[in-house]
C-alpha cells in the first residue's frame, strides 16, 4: 500500500502546507457564490448540449478546411504536420454542401456561445477551490481544464473576430483557429472520459419536465455533491432552473435569429444585424454582397476593358479569347450559391461558358486540375486550383453574366468562376488565365 499511496498523492506535507496557508480571500470566496441553481444537474444539462453541439462545430470546421483542397497546398494553415487529414476530392454535389458546412460551423458556433458561458458560470466557484489539487491526477485534470476552458474561449474569440473581418490579433487567424481547435478537442476528450458517468448520473437525478414546471419560489438547491458544485450555504433562488434554461436558450435563439439572415437574399439579409455581410449593398440584379470590391483588389475598368483577353493554357499551348468570343460559345445558366467561409452566402443565377468547354477549346487532354489566375497582382485570393471534378462538372462555369445582366466590376467582370459546392474563396473574380493540367503532365 505504502508506495502506491505515495505515487497517487502529492507529498502529504505539501498538501497540508497548502491547506493551512490559503491565499487571502480563499476561505470566504465561496460565500459569495450562493446561487441555489448551481449543481451537477444544471451543469450536466448545459454539458450535454455542448457535448452534442461542439463536436459538430469541430467537424464542420474540419470539413471547411478540407473543402479548400489541402492536396493543392491551398488550405490554411498549409502545413499541419502529423495532423494532416487524408486528402480527398471535395464533391461538387449537393451544390449547397459547402454552404451547409460553413453555415453550420459559424451559425452553430455563435448559437452555442450562451451555453458555453452558462456552463462556465455553473462551475465558476471551482476555479477558486483551495487547495487547488489533492493528487497528481487532480493536477493533471485541472491542467486539462485549463486547456478546455482556454481552448473554447480562444476559439470563440478568434472565430467571432474573423467573421467581423476584424483581425485585431497579431497572429494568423487560420493557423491559430485550426491548432486551437485540436487543443480544445484533445482536452474535451479527456474531460468527457473523466466526467461522462458523473454527467449521466446527474442528468438522471432530476427530471427535466419537473424542472420546467417548478417556479422560482419552489426552487431548492440540489443535495450536496462530492464535486462541490452545490453551494455550501445556498441563498434563496432569484430565478428558477426553468428561468435559467429559458434565458440561455432564448439568448441562443436570438443569436441564431440575428445570424441566419446572412444566408438569404432580399429583406431577410438585413436581419443579420451583428454581421457585416448582413447588409444588402444594393437593389436590382447585381445588388448582392461583395466580399472584396474591385477598388480594394486594385482592379480597374482599364484592366477589364476591350483589351481584356482570357488566356487558356494546356500542354504547352496557349489560346487567347476575348469576351465576345466567350459570349459566342454555348451559354449555360445555373442557380448556385457563393458561400464564404466567413459565414455568409448568397444564391444567384449565373450565365456563362462551361469550364470543360474551355478545357476542350484549350486542347486539354484528361484534365487533372486547373489553376485559375485573376488580374490582381497581389492578394491571397488572386488564384485558386480547381480539382478535376470541379472543372468537369456540367454546372461549373466561367460566368459572364448574373441574373440576366453583365457582371459588374465588383462581381468580377469580365469573367468569374462559379462551381457547385466550391468555397467562395475559390470562385475567382476578374479571371485572366486558366492553366489546365492534364494527365500527360502538360
Ligand atoms: N480575384 C479575386 N477573386 C475572389 C476574391 C478576391 O479577393 N479576389 N474573393 C473571394 C472570396 S473570399 C469570396 S467569398 C467570393 C465572394 O464573391 P463576391 O464578392 O462576388 O460576393 O469571391 C472570391 N473571389
Ligand atoms: Mo470568402
XYZ file of C-alpha atoms and ligand atoms in Angstrom:
467
model
C 0.000 0.000 0.000
C 2.666 2.466 1.043
C 4.420 3.015 -2.310
C 1.154 3.208 -4.238
C -0.211 5.825 -1.880
C 2.880 7.856 -2.280
C 2.550 7.850 -6.066
C -1.097 8.838 -6.116
C -0.973 11.668 -3.643
C 1.017 14.798 -3.556
C 3.522 14.633 -0.724
C 1.425 14.969 2.430
C 3.445 17.811 3.829
C 2.914 19.990 0.734
C -0.766 19.459 0.745
C -1.068 20.159 4.452
C 1.011 23.279 3.958
C -1.208 24.500 1.081
C -4.371 23.716 3.008
C -3.140 25.612 6.049
C -1.909 28.624 4.077
C -4.734 29.698 1.795
C -4.236 32.895 -0.223
C -6.176 35.916 1.101
C -9.879 35.531 0.482
C -9.769 31.844 -0.431
C -11.715 30.816 2.631
C -14.501 33.359 2.127
C -14.755 33.357 -1.651
C -17.303 30.545 -1.628
C -19.732 32.547 0.401
C -20.044 34.939 -2.477
C -21.427 32.338 -4.881
C -24.643 31.285 -3.264
C -26.959 30.569 -6.175
C -29.052 27.512 -5.325
C -29.221 26.698 -9.041
C -25.602 25.574 -9.181
C -25.308 21.828 -9.021
C -24.434 18.718 -11.036
C -27.838 18.550 -12.758
C -27.779 22.073 -14.228
C -24.102 21.774 -15.173
C -24.866 18.464 -16.887
C -27.797 19.862 -18.878
C -25.561 22.579 -20.314
C -22.838 19.946 -20.694
C -24.930 17.549 -22.753
C -25.976 20.359 -25.136
C -22.309 21.229 -25.652
C -21.349 17.570 -25.957
C -23.668 17.279 -28.956
C -23.077 20.749 -30.409
C -19.346 21.400 -30.098
C -18.174 18.220 -31.884
C -20.451 19.265 -34.756
C -18.790 22.694 -34.842
C -15.376 20.982 -34.832
C -16.271 18.506 -37.593
C -17.838 21.122 -39.864
C -14.742 23.261 -39.281
C -12.522 20.390 -40.425
C -14.766 19.873 -43.461
C -14.388 23.550 -44.353
C -10.634 23.094 -44.140
C -10.819 20.034 -46.419
C -13.078 21.871 -48.872
C -10.132 24.185 -49.590
C -8.327 21.227 -51.249
C -5.272 20.900 -48.976
C -3.833 18.449 -51.537
C -3.024 21.510 -53.682
C -1.399 23.287 -50.737
C -4.131 25.949 -50.723
C -5.813 25.265 -47.364
C -4.925 27.397 -44.340
C -2.722 26.549 -42.471
C -0.794 24.901 -45.275
C 1.436 22.616 -43.259
C -0.274 20.933 -40.331
C 2.351 18.237 -39.718
C 1.043 14.981 -38.364
C -2.444 16.468 -38.028
C -2.723 16.121 -41.814
C -6.036 14.547 -42.742
C -6.389 12.037 -45.571
C -6.940 14.218 -48.654
C -9.943 13.591 -50.862
C -11.645 15.394 -53.710
C -14.279 17.700 -52.259
C -17.505 16.801 -54.112
C -19.484 19.215 -56.294
C -22.815 17.686 -55.200
C -25.003 18.638 -53.494
C -24.250 22.165 -54.675
C -25.155 23.519 -51.210
C -22.659 21.272 -49.410
C -20.141 23.985 -48.530
C -22.942 26.431 -47.787
C -24.195 23.894 -45.254
C -20.840 23.053 -43.628
C -19.645 26.641 -43.271
C -23.140 27.827 -42.304
C -23.351 25.209 -39.557
C -19.817 25.869 -38.359
C -20.306 29.618 -37.983
C -24.013 29.569 -37.092
C -23.845 26.810 -34.507
C -20.611 28.242 -33.111
C -22.372 31.571 -32.472
C -25.537 29.922 -31.134
C -23.632 27.889 -28.544
C -21.824 30.883 -27.012
C -24.510 31.496 -24.333
C -24.464 27.801 -23.413
C -20.676 27.834 -23.029
C -20.880 30.912 -20.806
C -23.717 29.422 -18.741
C -21.780 26.219 -18.200
C -18.707 28.181 -17.107
C -20.910 30.192 -14.733
C -22.258 26.965 -13.229
C -18.767 25.741 -12.294
C -17.141 29.113 -11.609
C -16.622 28.648 -7.833
C -14.478 25.602 -8.571
C -11.901 27.862 -10.158
C -11.172 29.157 -6.655
C -11.144 25.796 -4.872
C -8.435 25.596 -2.233
C -6.153 23.662 -2.065
C -6.014 23.659 -5.870
C -5.322 19.918 -6.062
C -5.005 16.982 -3.719
C -3.431 14.431 -6.014
C -1.297 14.142 -9.106
C -4.396 13.024 -11.031
C -6.165 16.198 -9.923
C -3.258 18.384 -11.007
C -3.424 16.777 -14.445
C -7.180 17.137 -14.603
C -7.012 20.807 -13.706
C -4.383 21.333 -16.393
C -6.698 19.688 -18.931
C -9.491 22.008 -17.742
C -7.225 24.962 -18.379
C -6.817 23.804 -21.981
C -10.536 23.056 -22.239
C -11.743 26.432 -20.996
C -8.876 28.389 -22.531
C -9.347 26.484 -25.790
C -13.063 27.165 -26.188
C -12.745 30.839 -25.215
C -9.875 31.248 -27.682
C -11.845 29.593 -30.484
C -14.900 31.753 -29.767
C -12.867 34.972 -29.614
C -10.862 34.338 -32.800
C -13.914 32.999 -34.653
C -16.098 35.998 -33.767
C -13.369 38.447 -34.748
C -12.826 36.649 -38.047
C -16.466 36.794 -39.143
C -16.366 40.516 -38.384
C -13.268 40.755 -40.595
C -11.548 42.295 -37.548
C -8.017 40.973 -37.435
C -7.022 42.692 -34.221
C -4.643 39.939 -33.219
C -1.068 39.816 -34.368
C -1.126 36.177 -35.485
C -2.577 34.344 -38.459
C -6.251 33.568 -37.828
C -6.387 30.262 -39.682
C -3.294 28.790 -38.042
C -4.411 29.816 -34.564
C -8.026 28.722 -35.001
C -7.015 25.367 -36.518
C -4.482 24.348 -33.872
C -6.617 25.870 -31.102
C -9.442 23.565 -32.176
C -7.243 20.488 -31.827
C -6.041 21.556 -28.392
C -9.650 22.074 -27.324
C -10.780 18.729 -28.720
C -7.948 16.834 -27.015
C -8.939 18.448 -23.700
C -12.617 17.725 -24.406
C -11.926 14.021 -24.966
C -10.033 13.928 -21.648
C -12.817 15.785 -19.871
C -15.570 13.555 -21.263
C -13.616 10.416 -20.399
C -13.293 11.580 -16.798
C -16.797 13.022 -16.375
C -19.234 11.210 -18.637
C -20.524 8.814 -15.976
C -20.996 11.589 -13.445
C -22.820 13.620 -16.059
C -25.210 10.775 -16.863
C -25.868 10.127 -13.169
C -26.555 13.807 -12.593
C -28.926 14.006 -15.563
C -30.936 11.103 -14.130
C -31.069 12.713 -10.685
C -33.853 15.133 -11.658
C -36.492 15.222 -14.347
C -36.324 17.928 -16.972
C -40.103 18.075 -17.130
C -40.239 18.526 -13.361
C -37.778 21.427 -13.507
C -39.686 23.061 -16.338
C -42.799 23.193 -14.151
C -41.055 24.378 -10.968
C -41.445 28.040 -10.104
C -38.806 30.266 -8.551
C -40.302 30.089 -5.070
C -40.393 26.281 -5.186
C -36.761 26.075 -6.372
C -34.494 24.233 -3.919
C -30.774 23.521 -4.165
C -29.577 20.102 -5.288
C -28.258 17.873 -2.499
C -24.555 18.434 -1.628
C -22.326 16.709 -4.203
C -18.787 15.294 -3.920
C -17.557 17.732 -6.605
C -18.680 20.717 -4.570
C -20.756 22.304 -7.337
C -23.623 22.901 -4.925
C -23.018 25.953 -2.736
C -22.163 25.150 0.884
C -24.681 27.734 2.093
C -27.068 28.410 -0.790
C -29.069 31.614 -0.768
C -32.679 31.998 -1.900
C -33.392 31.499 -5.601
C -33.567 34.675 -7.674
C -34.561 32.623 -10.704
C -35.901 29.111 -11.279
C -33.962 26.460 -13.202
C -36.671 26.826 -15.821
C -35.825 30.537 -15.954
C -32.088 29.869 -16.245
C -32.555 27.360 -19.074
C -35.046 29.669 -20.753
C -32.697 32.640 -20.523
C -29.783 30.732 -22.040
C -31.974 29.057 -24.672
C -33.603 32.372 -25.501
C -30.236 34.114 -25.922
C -29.076 31.276 -28.187
C -32.209 31.566 -30.317
C -31.797 35.333 -30.510
C -28.200 34.980 -31.718
C -29.295 32.333 -34.252
C -32.069 34.643 -35.486
C -29.598 37.536 -35.875
C -27.210 35.281 -37.830
C -29.294 33.197 -40.220
C -30.312 36.202 -42.335
C -26.849 36.379 -43.888
C -27.755 33.340 -46.000
C -30.848 34.821 -47.624
C -31.460 37.431 -50.263
C -33.839 40.331 -50.022
C -35.032 41.900 -46.766
C -34.054 38.815 -44.740
C -30.403 39.673 -45.094
C -30.921 42.863 -43.096
C -31.944 40.818 -40.050
C -28.321 39.637 -39.692
C -27.743 42.751 -37.605
C -24.490 41.690 -35.988
C -22.726 40.694 -39.187
C -21.034 42.847 -41.813
C -22.260 40.780 -44.782
C -25.792 41.111 -43.497
C -26.002 44.369 -45.379
C -27.883 44.416 -48.635
C -25.484 46.528 -50.694
C -27.962 47.477 -53.383
C -31.078 46.630 -55.321
C -31.589 45.048 -58.719
C -29.924 42.012 -60.297
C -26.420 42.754 -59.005
C -27.337 44.133 -55.567
C -25.994 41.129 -53.664
C -22.989 41.161 -51.290
C -19.437 41.706 -52.466
C -16.642 40.393 -50.316
C -13.806 42.374 -51.824
C -14.548 45.243 -54.200
C -12.605 45.910 -57.387
C -11.146 49.027 -55.785
C -9.968 47.062 -52.746
C -8.414 44.453 -55.051
C -6.714 47.123 -57.189
C -8.628 46.115 -60.337
C -9.664 48.997 -62.585
C -12.009 49.338 -65.551
C -8.946 49.823 -67.761
C -7.709 46.271 -66.993
C -11.091 44.821 -67.895
C -11.957 46.887 -70.974
C -11.873 45.866 -74.668
C -8.203 44.906 -74.345
C -9.006 42.118 -71.865
C -8.182 38.575 -73.026
C -8.663 35.259 -71.311
C -5.536 33.169 -71.704
C -6.036 29.408 -71.752
C -3.074 27.100 -71.311
C -2.868 23.353 -71.789
C 0.053 21.093 -72.599
C 2.346 23.946 -73.619
C -0.244 25.543 -75.905
C -1.717 28.988 -75.350
C -5.078 30.249 -76.596
C -6.355 33.773 -76.062
C -10.032 34.672 -76.322
C -11.869 37.938 -75.815
C -15.241 38.410 -74.180
C -17.101 38.458 -77.497
C -15.664 35.052 -78.360
C -16.701 33.694 -74.973
C -20.233 35.054 -75.435
C -20.355 33.357 -78.859
C -19.751 29.954 -77.222
C -22.572 27.792 -75.819
C -24.021 29.601 -72.773
C -25.398 27.827 -69.708
C -27.394 29.210 -66.818
C -27.113 27.722 -63.306
C -28.525 28.652 -59.911
C -25.647 28.363 -57.475
C -24.543 29.803 -54.141
C -21.441 31.749 -53.309
C -20.671 30.641 -49.767
C -17.870 32.387 -47.927
C -16.032 30.688 -45.094
C -16.616 33.841 -43.028
C -20.206 32.714 -42.668
C -22.440 34.314 -45.322
C -23.850 33.027 -48.564
C -25.976 34.149 -51.494
C -27.685 32.164 -54.269
C -27.809 33.735 -57.751
C -28.441 32.799 -61.393
C -25.186 32.742 -63.270
C -24.715 32.505 -67.043
C -21.515 31.694 -68.869
C -19.316 29.086 -70.515
C -18.719 25.631 -69.082
C -15.176 25.207 -67.779
C -14.999 21.852 -69.562
C -15.806 23.560 -72.879
C -12.908 25.935 -72.211
C -10.682 22.915 -71.469
C -11.688 21.444 -74.816
C -11.043 24.779 -76.564
C -7.596 24.900 -74.991
C -6.932 21.349 -76.209
C -6.547 19.962 -72.662
C -6.443 16.201 -72.525
C -7.576 14.288 -69.429
C -7.861 17.276 -67.096
C -6.498 16.550 -63.575
C -6.677 20.131 -62.246
C -6.910 23.743 -63.379
C -5.163 26.758 -61.981
C -7.198 29.938 -62.291
C -5.451 33.309 -62.008
C -7.011 36.723 -61.749
C -5.853 40.135 -62.894
C -4.748 41.060 -59.382
C -1.037 41.452 -58.839
C -1.202 40.731 -55.117
C -3.583 39.290 -52.556
C -4.246 35.889 -51.084
C -7.212 35.140 -53.347
C -5.827 36.063 -56.744
C -5.518 32.435 -57.766
C -7.051 29.069 -56.994
C -6.552 25.499 -58.148
C -9.655 23.509 -59.017
C -9.896 19.724 -58.783
C -10.760 17.701 -61.923
C -14.362 17.141 -60.766
C -14.737 20.887 -60.201
C -13.595 21.624 -63.780
C -15.632 18.872 -65.451
C -18.982 19.333 -63.651
C -21.726 20.373 -66.110
C -22.608 23.324 -63.832
C -19.021 24.558 -63.424
C -18.893 27.861 -65.281
C -16.787 30.779 -66.184
C -19.670 33.189 -65.566
C -20.019 36.284 -67.765
C -23.458 37.380 -66.629
C -25.582 37.182 -63.493
C -29.375 37.383 -63.184
C -29.685 38.302 -66.865
C -27.209 41.209 -66.902
C -23.449 41.548 -67.390
C -21.364 41.043 -64.264
C -20.469 44.309 -62.579
C -16.830 45.114 -61.945
C -17.258 44.344 -58.224
C -18.746 40.941 -59.057
C -15.780 40.018 -61.239
C -16.387 41.489 -64.711
C -15.391 40.371 -67.354
C -15.489 36.776 -66.037
C -15.567 34.850 -62.789
C -15.546 31.205 -61.710
C -18.692 29.647 -60.253
C -18.693 25.930 -59.383
C -21.194 23.909 -57.317
C -20.122 23.409 -53.663
C -16.845 25.268 -54.242
C -15.842 27.523 -51.315
C -16.471 31.185 -52.216
C -12.777 31.952 -51.876
C -12.030 29.812 -54.950
C -14.733 31.443 -57.098
C -12.077 33.686 -58.593
C -13.201 37.061 -59.949
C -11.565 39.083 -62.805
C -10.161 35.871 -64.309
C -7.217 36.462 -66.625
C -5.814 32.979 -67.111
C -6.760 29.311 -66.762
C -3.986 26.741 -66.807
C -5.371 23.232 -67.398
C -3.233 20.422 -66.010
C -3.576 17.162 -67.897
C -2.642 13.544 -67.378
C 0.181 13.957 -69.902
C 1.829 16.293 -67.394
C 1.116 19.379 -69.521
N -9.846 37.754 -57.770
C -10.490 37.579 -56.596
N -11.489 36.705 -56.538
C -12.167 36.494 -55.379
C -11.811 37.183 -54.197
C -10.741 38.106 -54.280
O -10.367 38.762 -53.299
N -10.111 38.285 -55.498
N -12.510 36.947 -53.028
C -13.112 35.606 -52.938
C -13.943 35.395 -51.760
S -13.152 35.211 -50.271
C -15.306 35.218 -51.867
S -16.231 34.757 -50.535
C -16.020 35.454 -53.140
C -17.064 36.492 -52.915
O -17.718 36.785 -54.107
P -18.480 38.166 -54.297
O -17.533 39.270 -53.980
O -18.975 38.167 -55.681
O -19.606 38.138 -53.332
O -15.146 35.870 -54.165
C -13.909 35.232 -54.178
N -13.193 35.614 -55.380
Mo -14.621 34.371 -48.815
